[in-house]
Coordinates of C-alpha atoms and ligand atoms in Angstrom, one line a residue:
Chain A
M146 CA 25.5 -2.7 20.6
S147 CA 26.7 0.2 18.6
A148 CA 26.4 -0.5 15.0
P149 CA 28.7 1.0 12.4
M150 CA 27.1 4.0 10.7
I151 CA 26.6 3.4 7.0
S152 CA 24.7 6.3 5.6
L153 CA 21.8 4.7 3.8
E154 CA 20.3 8.2 3.8
S155 CA 23.1 9.6 1.5
L156 CA 22.8 6.5 -0.7
A157 CA 19.1 6.9 -1.1
S158 CA 19.0 10.6 -1.9
T159 CA 19.6 11.5 -5.4
T160 CA 23.4 11.9 -5.8
S161 CA 26.0 11.3 -8.5
F162 CA 27.0 7.7 -9.0
D163 CA 30.6 8.3 -7.8
Q164 CA 29.4 9.7 -4.6
L165 CA 27.1 6.8 -4.2
L166 CA 29.8 4.3 -4.7
A167 CA 32.1 6.1 -2.3
T168 CA 29.4 6.0 0.4
A169 CA 28.8 2.4 -0.3
K170 CA 32.4 1.5 0.0
S171 CA 33.1 3.5 3.1
G172 CA 30.5 1.5 5.0
G173 CA 32.7 -0.8 7.1
C174 CA 31.1 -3.6 8.9
S175 CA 32.3 -4.8 12.3
S176 CA 29.8 -7.5 12.8
S177 CA 30.6 -11.1 12.2
S178 CA 27.1 -11.7 10.9
C179 CA 28.0 -9.3 8.0
G180 CA 26.2 -10.1 4.8
S181 CA 24.2 -12.9 6.4
S182 CA 20.6 -13.1 5.3
A183 CA 18.0 -11.6 7.5
R184 CA 15.6 -14.5 7.0
P185 CA 13.5 -15.3 10.1
D186 CA 14.2 -18.9 11.3
D187 CA 10.7 -20.1 10.7
M188 CA 10.5 -19.1 7.0
D189 CA 11.0 -21.3 4.0
P190 CA 14.0 -20.0 2.1
A191 CA 12.1 -19.9 -1.2
V192 CA 9.4 -17.7 0.3
W193 CA 12.0 -15.5 1.9
E194 CA 13.7 -15.1 -1.5
K195 CA 10.4 -13.8 -2.9
I196 CA 9.6 -11.3 -0.1
K197 CA 12.9 -10.1 1.1
D198 CA 13.0 -7.0 -1.1
H199 CA 9.2 -6.4 -1.1
P200 CA 8.3 -3.6 1.3
C201 CA 4.7 -4.7 1.7
Y202 CA 5.2 -8.4 2.1
S203 CA 8.1 -8.1 4.6
E204 CA 8.0 -5.7 7.5
E205 CA 11.7 -5.9 7.6
A206 CA 12.1 -5.0 3.9
H207 CA 9.9 -1.9 4.3
H208 CA 12.8 -0.1 6.0
Y209 CA 15.0 -0.5 3.0
F210 CA 12.9 -0.9 -0.2
A211 CA 10.4 1.2 -2.1
R212 CA 7.5 0.5 -4.4
M213 CA 5.9 2.5 -7.1
H214 CA 2.4 2.2 -8.5
V215 CA 1.5 3.2 -12.0
A216 CA -2.1 4.3 -12.6
V217 CA -2.7 2.5 -15.9
A218 CA -6.0 0.7 -14.9
P219 CA -8.8 3.1 -14.3
A220 CA -11.8 1.0 -15.3
C221 CA -13.6 -0.9 -12.5
N222 CA -16.1 -3.7 -12.4
V223 CA -17.2 -3.4 -8.8
Q224 CA -18.6 -0.4 -6.9
C225 CA -17.5 -0.3 -3.2
N226 CA -19.2 2.0 -0.7
Y227 CA -15.9 3.2 0.5
C228 CA -14.5 4.3 -2.9
N229 CA -15.1 7.3 -5.1
R230 CA -12.7 7.4 -8.0
K231 CA -14.2 10.6 -9.3
Y232 CA -12.6 12.7 -6.6
D233 CA -8.8 13.2 -6.8
C234 CA -6.5 15.7 -5.3
A235 CA -2.7 15.9 -5.1
N236 CA -2.8 16.2 -1.3
E237 CA -5.0 13.2 -0.8
S238 CA -3.4 10.0 0.2
R239 CA -5.7 7.0 -0.1
P240 CA -6.3 4.0 -2.4
G241 CA -8.0 4.8 -5.7
V242 CA -6.7 8.4 -5.9
V243 CA -4.4 9.5 -8.7
S244 CA -3.4 12.8 -10.2
E245 CA -2.8 11.4 -13.7
K246 CA -3.7 8.3 -15.5
L247 CA -1.1 6.8 -17.7
T248 CA -1.0 4.7 -20.9
P249 CA 1.4 1.7 -20.8
D250 CA 4.0 3.6 -22.8
Q251 CA 3.9 6.6 -20.4
A252 CA 4.0 4.2 -17.5
M253 CA 7.1 2.6 -18.8
R254 CA 8.9 6.0 -19.1
K255 CA 7.9 6.8 -15.6
V256 CA 9.2 3.5 -14.2
I257 CA 12.5 4.0 -15.8
A258 CA 12.8 7.6 -14.6
V259 CA 12.0 6.5 -11.1
A260 CA 14.4 3.5 -11.2
N261 CA 17.2 5.8 -12.3
E262 CA 16.6 8.2 -9.4
V263 CA 15.2 6.1 -6.5
P264 CA 17.7 3.4 -5.7
Q265 CA 15.4 1.8 -3.2
L266 CA 12.9 0.9 -5.9
S267 CA 12.2 -2.9 -5.9
V268 CA 8.5 -3.3 -6.7
L269 CA 6.2 -2.1 -9.5
G270 CA 2.6 -2.4 -8.6
I271 CA -0.6 -1.8 -10.5
A272 CA -3.3 -0.9 -8.0
G273 CA -5.9 0.9 -10.0
P274 CA -7.4 3.5 -9.7
G275 CA -9.8 0.9 -11.1
D276 CA -9.2 -2.9 -11.1
A277 CA -5.9 -4.2 -12.5
C278 CA -7.5 -7.5 -13.6
Y279 CA -10.6 -6.0 -15.2
D280 CA -8.5 -3.4 -17.1
W281 CA -6.3 -6.3 -18.1
K282 CA -5.0 -5.2 -21.5
K283 CA -3.3 -2.2 -20.0
T284 CA -1.9 -4.1 -17.0
K285 CA -0.5 -6.7 -19.2
A286 CA 1.1 -4.3 -21.7
T287 CA 2.7 -2.3 -18.9
F288 CA 4.2 -5.4 -17.2
G289 CA 5.4 -6.8 -20.5
Q290 CA 7.3 -3.6 -21.4
V291 CA 8.8 -3.0 -18.0
A292 CA 10.0 -6.6 -17.4
K293 CA 11.9 -6.3 -20.7
E294 CA 13.8 -3.1 -19.6
I295 CA 14.2 -3.9 -15.9
P296 CA 14.2 -7.6 -15.5
D297 CA 14.9 -7.7 -11.7
I298 CA 11.9 -5.5 -10.8
K299 CA 9.2 -7.4 -8.9
L300 CA 5.7 -7.2 -10.4
C301 CA 2.7 -6.9 -8.2
I302 CA -1.0 -6.3 -8.7
S303 CA -4.0 -5.5 -6.6
T304 CA -7.5 -6.6 -7.5
N305 CA -11.0 -7.0 -6.2
G306 CA -10.9 -10.6 -7.4
L307 CA -14.0 -10.5 -9.7
A308 CA -12.0 -10.8 -12.9
L309 CA -9.0 -12.6 -11.3
P310 CA -9.6 -16.3 -12.2
E311 CA -9.5 -15.5 -16.0
H312 CA -6.0 -14.1 -15.6
V313 CA -4.2 -16.3 -13.1
D314 CA -2.4 -18.3 -15.8
E315 CA -1.1 -15.2 -17.6
L316 CA 0.0 -13.7 -14.2
A317 CA 2.0 -16.9 -13.6
D318 CA 3.5 -16.7 -17.1
M319 CA 4.6 -13.1 -16.5
N320 CA 6.3 -14.0 -13.2
V321 CA 3.9 -11.9 -11.2
D322 CA 4.5 -13.5 -7.8
H323 CA 2.7 -11.0 -5.5
V324 CA -1.1 -10.5 -5.8
T325 CA -3.3 -8.6 -3.4
I326 CA -7.0 -9.4 -3.3
T327 CA -9.4 -7.1 -1.4
I328 CA -11.7 -9.4 0.5
N329 CA -14.1 -7.7 2.9
M330 CA -16.5 -10.6 3.5
V331 CA -17.3 -14.3 3.1
D332 CA -20.9 -13.8 3.9
P333 CA -22.9 -12.3 0.9
E334 CA -25.4 -10.8 3.3
I335 CA -22.6 -8.6 4.7
G336 CA -21.3 -8.2 1.2
A337 CA -24.5 -6.6 0.1
K338 CA -23.9 -3.8 2.7
I339 CA -20.5 -3.1 1.2
Y340 CA -21.0 -3.4 -2.6
P341 CA -24.0 -1.7 -4.3
W342 CA -23.2 -3.5 -7.6
I343 CA -20.8 -5.5 -9.7
F344 CA -20.5 -5.9 -13.5
Y345 CA -20.0 -9.5 -14.4
D346 CA -20.5 -11.5 -17.6
H347 CA -21.9 -8.4 -19.4
R348 CA -24.5 -7.7 -16.8
R349 CA -24.8 -5.6 -13.7
Y350 CA -25.8 -7.4 -10.6
T351 CA -26.9 -5.9 -7.2
G352 CA -27.6 -7.0 -3.7
V353 CA -26.9 -10.4 -2.3
E354 CA -26.7 -11.9 -5.7
A355 CA -23.8 -9.6 -6.6
A356 CA -22.0 -10.3 -3.4
E357 CA -22.4 -14.1 -3.9
I358 CA -20.8 -13.9 -7.3
L359 CA -18.0 -11.7 -6.0
H360 CA -17.4 -14.1 -3.1
E361 CA -17.2 -17.2 -5.3
R362 CA -14.8 -15.5 -7.7
Q363 CA -12.6 -14.3 -4.9
M364 CA -12.3 -17.7 -3.3
L365 CA -11.6 -19.4 -6.7
G366 CA -8.9 -16.8 -7.6
L367 CA -7.2 -17.2 -4.3
E368 CA -7.2 -21.0 -4.6
M369 CA -5.8 -20.8 -8.1
L370 CA -3.0 -18.5 -7.1
T371 CA -2.1 -20.7 -4.1
A372 CA -2.0 -23.7 -6.4
R373 CA 0.6 -21.9 -8.6
G374 CA 2.8 -20.8 -5.7
I375 CA 2.0 -17.1 -6.2
L376 CA 2.0 -15.2 -2.9
T377 CA -1.2 -13.6 -1.9
K378 CA -2.0 -10.7 0.4
I379 CA -5.6 -10.2 1.4
N380 CA -6.6 -6.6 2.1
S381 CA -9.7 -6.2 4.3
V382 CA -11.3 -2.8 5.1
M383 CA -12.4 -2.7 8.7
I384 CA -15.9 -1.1 8.7
P385 CA -17.2 -0.7 12.3
G386 CA -20.6 -2.2 12.8
V387 CA -20.6 -3.8 9.3
N388 CA -17.7 -6.3 9.0
D389 CA -15.4 -5.7 12.0
E390 CA -16.4 -8.9 13.9
H391 CA -16.8 -10.8 10.6
L392 CA -13.2 -10.2 9.6
I393 CA -12.3 -13.0 12.1
E394 CA -14.2 -15.4 9.9
V395 CA -12.6 -13.9 6.8
N396 CA -9.2 -14.5 8.3
K397 CA -10.0 -18.2 8.8
W398 CA -11.3 -18.6 5.2
V399 CA -8.3 -17.0 3.6
K400 CA -5.8 -18.8 5.8
E401 CA -7.4 -22.1 4.8
R402 CA -6.9 -21.2 1.2
G403 CA -3.3 -20.4 1.5
A404 CA -3.2 -16.6 1.9
F405 CA 0.3 -15.5 2.8
L406 CA -0.6 -12.2 4.6
H407 CA -3.8 -10.6 5.9
N408 CA -3.8 -6.8 5.9
V409 CA -6.7 -5.3 7.9
M410 CA -7.0 -1.6 7.0
P411 CA -9.1 1.1 8.6
L412 CA -12.1 2.5 6.6
I413 CA -11.4 6.0 5.5
S414 CA -14.7 7.9 5.4
D415 CA -14.2 11.6 5.3
P416 CA -17.5 13.1 3.9
A417 CA -15.3 15.4 1.7
H418 CA -14.3 12.4 -0.3
G419 CA -17.8 11.9 -1.5
T420 CA -17.9 8.2 -0.9
H421 CA -21.2 6.5 0.0
Y422 CA -19.9 5.8 3.5
G423 CA -18.5 9.3 3.9
L424 CA -21.9 10.7 2.9
T425 CA -24.0 8.4 5.1
G426 CA -21.8 9.1 8.2
Q427 CA -20.4 5.6 8.5
R428 CA -17.4 6.0 10.8
G429 CA -14.0 4.5 10.5
P430 CA -12.2 2.7 13.3
K431 CA -9.9 4.4 15.8
A432 CA -6.2 3.4 15.8
M433 CA -6.6 1.5 19.1
E434 CA -9.8 -0.4 17.8
L435 CA -7.9 -1.5 14.7
K436 CA -5.0 -2.7 16.8
A437 CA -7.4 -4.6 19.1
L438 CA -8.9 -6.4 16.1
Q439 CA -5.5 -7.2 14.7
D440 CA -4.4 -8.6 18.0
R441 CA -7.4 -10.9 18.0
L442 CA -6.4 -12.1 14.5
E443 CA -2.9 -12.9 15.6
G444 CA -2.4 -16.7 15.1
G445 CA -4.5 -16.9 12.0
A446 CA -3.1 -15.8 8.6
K447 CA 0.0 -13.8 9.2
L448 CA -0.9 -10.1 9.7
M449 CA 0.5 -7.1 7.8
R450 CA 0.6 -4.1 10.1
H451 CA 2.7 -1.6 8.1
C452 CA 0.3 -0.8 5.3
R453 CA 0.0 2.9 4.4
Q454 CA -3.1 2.7 2.2
C455 CA -1.2 4.3 -0.6
R456 CA -2.4 6.3 -3.5
A457 CA -2.7 4.3 -6.8
D458 CA 0.2 6.4 -8.1
A459 CA 2.5 6.5 -5.0
V460 CA 6.3 6.4 -5.4
G461 CA 9.0 5.8 -2.8
L462 CA 9.4 4.2 0.6
L463 CA 6.1 3.3 2.3
G464 CA 5.1 6.3 4.3
E465 CA 6.6 8.8 1.9
D466 CA 5.2 9.8 -1.5
R467 CA 7.6 11.2 -4.1
G468 CA 5.0 11.0 -6.8
Q469 CA 5.0 14.8 -7.4
E470 CA 8.6 14.6 -8.5
F471 CA 7.7 12.2 -11.3
T472 CA 4.7 13.6 -13.0
L473 CA 4.7 13.2 -16.8
D474 CA 5.7 16.7 -17.6
Q475 CA 8.9 16.2 -15.7
I476 CA 9.9 13.1 -17.5
P477 CA 11.7 13.3 -20.8
D478 CA 10.3 11.7 -23.9
E479 CA 13.3 9.3 -24.1
V480 CA 14.6 7.7 -21.0
I481 CA 17.3 5.1 -20.7
Y482 CA 17.5 2.7 -17.8
D483 CA 20.7 3.0 -15.8
A484 CA 21.0 0.2 -13.2
S485 CA 24.0 1.6 -11.4
K486 CA 22.3 3.3 -8.4
R487 CA 20.0 0.4 -7.7
E488 CA 22.8 -2.1 -7.8
A489 CA 25.1 0.0 -5.5
Y490 CA 22.2 0.5 -3.0
R491 CA 21.5 -3.2 -2.9
E492 CA 25.1 -4.1 -2.0
V493 CA 25.1 -1.8 1.0
V494 CA 21.7 -3.0 2.1
A495 CA 22.8 -6.6 2.1
R496 CA 25.6 -5.7 4.5
E497 CA 23.6 -3.3 6.7
R498 CA 20.8 -5.8 7.0
G499 CA 23.0 -8.5 8.6
D500 CA 24.2 -6.0 11.1
H501 CA 20.6 -4.8 11.8
V502 CA 19.5 -8.4 12.4
A503 CA 22.2 -9.0 15.0
A504 CA 21.4 -5.8 16.8
K505 CA 17.7 -6.7 16.7
G506 CA 18.4 -10.1 18.3
E507 CA 20.3 -8.5 21.1
A508 CA 17.6 -6.0 21.8
V509 CA 14.9 -8.6 21.9
E510 CA 16.9 -10.7 24.4
T511 CA 17.2 -7.6 26.6
V512 CA 13.5 -7.1 26.5
R513 CA 12.7 -10.7 27.2
A514 CA 15.1 -10.8 30.1
A515 CA 13.5 -7.8 31.9
S516 CA 10.1 -9.2 32.9
G517 CA 8.1 -6.1 32.7
G518 CA 4.8 -4.9 31.2
S519 CA 4.1 -3.7 27.7
L520 CA 5.3 -0.4 26.3
L521 CA 4.0 1.3 23.2
V522 CA 6.7 3.2 21.5
A523 CA 6.3 5.6 18.5
V524 CA 9.4 6.1 16.4
A525 CA 10.2 8.9 13.9
T526 CA 12.3 7.3 11.1
K527 CA 13.1 8.0 7.5
G528 CA 14.2 4.5 6.7
G529 CA 17.1 2.1 7.2
G530 CA 15.6 0.8 10.4
R531 CA 16.9 3.7 12.5
V532 CA 15.6 6.4 14.8
N533 CA 16.7 9.1 12.4
E534 CA 13.9 11.6 11.8
H535 CA 13.3 14.9 13.7
F536 CA 10.1 15.0 15.7
G537 CA 8.9 18.1 13.8
H538 CA 9.6 16.6 10.4
A539 CA 7.8 13.4 10.8
R540 CA 4.7 12.7 8.7
E541 CA 4.1 9.5 10.5
F542 CA 5.4 7.5 13.5
Q543 CA 6.0 3.8 13.4
V544 CA 4.6 2.1 16.4
Y545 CA 6.3 -0.8 18.2
E546 CA 5.2 -2.8 21.2
A547 CA 7.8 -4.0 23.6
S548 CA 6.8 -6.7 26.1
P549 CA 8.2 -9.9 27.5
K550 CA 7.2 -11.5 24.2
G551 CA 9.7 -9.4 22.3
I552 CA 9.6 -6.3 20.2
G553 CA 7.0 -6.2 17.5
F554 CA 5.9 -3.6 14.9
V555 CA 2.2 -2.9 15.5
G556 CA 1.4 -0.1 13.0
H557 CA 1.9 3.5 12.2
R558 CA 0.2 6.8 13.0
K559 CA -0.1 9.5 10.3
V560 CA 0.4 13.1 11.5
E561 CA 0.5 16.5 9.9
Q562 CA 4.0 17.8 9.8
Y563 CA 4.3 19.8 12.9
C564 CA 7.4 21.8 12.0
L565 CA 7.1 23.6 8.6
G566 CA 9.9 26.0 7.9
G567 CA 11.5 25.9 11.3
W568 CA 8.8 26.8 13.8
G569 CA 6.0 24.6 15.1
E570 CA 2.3 25.4 14.9
D571 CA 0.4 24.9 18.1
A572 CA -2.8 23.7 16.4
T573 CA -0.8 21.0 14.5
L574 CA 0.9 19.9 17.7
D575 CA -2.5 19.3 19.2
G576 CA -3.3 17.1 16.2
V577 CA -0.1 15.2 16.6
I578 CA -0.8 14.6 20.3
A579 CA -4.3 13.3 19.4
A580 CA -2.8 10.9 16.8
L581 CA -0.4 9.6 19.4
E582 CA -3.2 8.5 21.7
G583 CA -2.2 5.5 23.8
I584 CA 1.6 5.8 23.1
D585 CA 4.0 5.7 26.1
V586 CA 7.2 7.0 24.6
V587 CA 8.2 8.8 21.4
L588 CA 11.7 8.3 20.0
C589 CA 13.2 10.7 17.5
A590 CA 16.5 12.1 16.3
K591 CA 15.8 15.5 17.7
I592 CA 13.0 17.3 19.6
G593 CA 12.7 20.8 21.0
E594 CA 11.9 21.6 24.6
C595 CA 8.5 23.1 23.9
P596 CA 6.9 20.2 22.0
K597 CA 8.5 17.9 24.5
D598 CA 6.9 19.7 27.4
Q599 CA 3.5 19.7 25.8
L600 CA 3.8 16.0 25.0
T601 CA 4.7 15.4 28.7
A602 CA 1.6 17.3 29.8
A603 CA -0.5 15.0 27.6
G604 CA 1.1 12.0 29.3
I605 CA 3.5 11.1 26.4
R606 CA 7.2 11.0 27.0
A607 CA 9.5 12.0 24.2
T608 CA 13.3 11.6 23.9
D609 CA 16.0 12.1 21.4
A610 CA 18.5 10.2 23.5
Y611 CA 18.6 7.3 21.1
G612 CA 19.0 9.3 17.9
Y613 CA 20.4 7.3 15.0
D614 CA 20.4 4.0 16.8
Y615 CA 18.6 1.0 15.3
I616 CA 15.0 1.1 16.3
E617 CA 15.1 -2.1 18.2
T618 CA 18.3 -1.2 20.0
A619 CA 16.8 2.0 21.2
I620 CA 13.6 0.3 22.3
G621 CA 15.6 -2.4 24.1
A622 CA 17.6 0.2 26.1
L623 CA 14.4 2.1 26.8
Y624 CA 12.6 -1.0 28.0
A625 CA 15.5 -2.1 30.2
G626 CA 15.5 1.4 31.8
E627 CA 11.8 1.1 32.4
F628 CA 11.5 -2.4 33.8
G629 CA 15.0 -3.5 34.4
I630 CA 17.2 -3.0 37.4
E631 CA 19.0 0.1 36.3
P632 CA 16.8 3.1 35.5
L633 CA 17.8 5.2 32.5
A634 CA 17.8 8.9 33.2
A635 CA 17.4 9.6 29.5
T636 CA 13.8 8.5 29.3
A637 CA 12.5 11.2 31.5
Chain B
M375 CA -31.5 5.3 -31.7
A376 CA -28.3 5.7 -29.7
F377 CA -26.8 6.3 -26.3
K378 CA -24.9 9.3 -25.1
I379 CA -22.5 10.2 -22.2
I380 CA -23.3 13.0 -19.8
A381 CA -19.7 14.5 -19.9
S382 CA -20.0 16.4 -16.6
Q383 CA -20.6 13.2 -14.7
C384 CA -18.1 11.0 -16.5
T385 CA -15.1 9.9 -14.4
Q386 CA -13.2 9.0 -17.7
C387 CA -12.5 5.5 -16.4
G388 CA -12.8 4.1 -19.9
A389 CA -14.8 1.1 -18.8
C390 CA -17.5 1.8 -21.3
E391 CA -15.0 2.0 -24.2
F392 CA -13.8 -1.5 -23.8
E393 CA -17.2 -3.1 -23.2
C394 CA -18.9 -1.5 -26.2
P395 CA -19.5 -4.2 -28.8
S396 CA -19.8 -1.6 -31.6
A397 CA -16.6 0.4 -31.0
A398 CA -18.9 3.4 -30.8
I399 CA -17.1 5.0 -27.8
K400 CA -13.9 7.1 -28.1
F401 CA -11.9 9.5 -26.0
K402 CA -12.1 12.8 -27.9
G403 CA -10.4 15.9 -26.5
E404 CA -11.4 16.0 -22.9
T405 CA -14.1 13.4 -22.7
Y406 CA -15.6 10.1 -23.9
I407 CA -18.2 10.4 -26.5
I408 CA -20.5 8.0 -28.3
D409 CA -20.7 8.0 -32.0
P410 CA -24.5 7.9 -32.7
N411 CA -23.9 6.4 -36.1
K412 CA -22.1 3.4 -34.6
C413 CA -24.1 2.9 -31.5
T414 CA -26.6 0.0 -31.8
E415 CA -27.9 0.2 -28.2
C416 CA -26.3 -3.2 -28.0
E417 CA -29.2 -4.6 -30.0
G418 CA -28.3 -8.2 -31.0
S419 CA -25.3 -8.4 -28.8
F420 CA -26.4 -8.1 -25.2
D421 CA -29.6 -7.8 -23.2
T422 CA -28.5 -4.5 -21.6
Q423 CA -26.6 -1.5 -22.9
Q424 CA -23.0 -2.3 -21.9
C425 CA -21.9 1.3 -21.5
A426 CA -24.8 2.0 -19.0
S427 CA -24.3 -1.3 -17.2
V428 CA -20.6 -0.9 -16.6
C429 CA -20.5 2.9 -15.9
P430 CA -19.7 3.5 -12.2
V431 CA -21.7 6.7 -12.2
P432 CA -25.5 6.2 -12.4
K433 CA -27.4 8.0 -15.2
T434 CA -24.2 8.9 -17.1
C435 CA -24.7 6.7 -20.2
V436 CA -28.3 7.4 -21.2
P437 CA -30.5 7.3 -24.2
A438 CA -29.7 10.3 -26.5
Ligands
SF4_1351 S1 -1.3 0.3 0.1 FE1 -0.4 -1.0 1.6 S2 0.1 -2.9 0.5 FE2 -0.3 -1.3 -1.0 S3 1.7 -0.4 -1.5 FE3 0.8 0.8 0.1 S4 1.6 -0.1 2.0 FE4 1.9 -1.6 0.4
SF4_1352 S1 -25.3 1.3 -26.0 FE1 -24.0 -0.4 -26.5 S2 -23.4 0.1 -28.6 FE2 -24.2 2.0 -27.8 S3 -22.4 3.0 -27.0 FE3 -23.3 1.9 -25.3 S4 -22.2 0.0 -25.3 FE4 -21.8 0.9 -27.3
SF4_1353 S1 -18.0 4.2 -18.0 FE1 -19.0 6.0 -17.4 S2 -17.5 7.1 -16.2 FE2 -16.4 5.5 -17.3 S3 -15.7 6.5 -19.1 FE3 -17.6 5.6 -19.6 S4 -19.1 7.2 -19.2 FE4 -17.3 7.8 -18.2

């Protein structure tokens, strides 16, 4: 199916309002499902309403909507062996890292500045660099101010759970309906290997005792949130040899307590970051190990596979970070919220989405009909659910698996940009090839002959034959060519 | 008797500031400092010095 081209790209870049409106209006729609909701059949409409614009809670929404984090909560009550908040660098992308900490007033100015410029913005999160529930006064002040100015923005927090139970009622009062709790264990013996200490009830606790308290508070907090109908996402850090097998147990516990999503993330342990694990040589999992564990968890609590382990001050679509465009020195003292861009963008997305869903359905049918094996496809995209990024410009590839079960998103692979300023660096290409381990085919909007040949030599096929198609449409055609009756020359 | 903060190690997280029962800790210029005239070493309030207990970096809030 060839979908009408509505340029989300031009909508999402910073343009004048007139231009934006012109683009929005020019987007005709030929599909009969136009404007229909993209809600999956098995989801409660009330839940869909809560997640449909949240890029982290809905894999589908992450093609269209953006989040921003404001770093207003630097103080922390738990020490984790994988975290070092002392180290921060503008080029680093990992949780807990920020380039500037903000006061609630500064945060509000930043949120308005971003909302005016980034039409995809739908979620404001507070994810540290410390703990949003422990550093509660600042979290609360920030949410209060922003909700007054931008009432339709979704509020979201991330916490280790230790100070969560005290604040559940206030979270409910403030309409925070998305909370992330990081839970790495349900067995305090294992917890003792992850957390050197906690600070609770005016005292520092260590060892198993600390892990026991943390575990109890986490479970209590989760149950309280579930009882109030607040959606919870559980983040777990996969630490090979420490809690990798144990996460299967964690998945069961959190599912029983009503967790909406389980997000298993790989440990990041570069020695240069100065974390305990980094310094002691604890390794992180490989992409394929992470996928294997996630596959085993399938069927428990619903899995999130598109997490980017963002900085605590990230801005933009998942997988991109426009934080550097919105540092305090670039934001005027007085900013006034202008809703027009966000509203225009939403209108177009509502239409484009219905069309995308129809295209996706057709592609999945194609794949199911061709009884073949499984194909791992890496896609270069800059949003809107399309194959629309040049190979050399991609900072990450989104990975899909096509099999007789359908087409599913399985994760993403971060790479260094191969093409900087027009020519490719060979050393970087080697890095890209290493990051694409296990991938069968790469789809992109454009790729040169040289990188294509080197990828082929490494056993990875790459093609730009499906440039600007919907991702699923492209994968469907590719799959049909691979396992169907008619071979497609374009995949060579 | 008072506590002090070793500025070179401090991550400026501010955790000590909001746990101090004596309002002795303030952010001044580039770093957090403890006002020795206000610090009570948490005597009468808690068993342990709150700034030292809550600080993420070991040996950063220490006896002056
Ligand atoms: S860290 Fe993961 S869950 Fe949090 S904003 Fe980034 S993608 Fe979403
Ligand atoms: S020892 Fe107690 S009173 Fe003194 S600065 Fe630390 S927390 Fe405040
Ligand atoms: S708790 Fe420690 S690191 Fe944090 S501000 Fe106080 S002295 Fe600095």
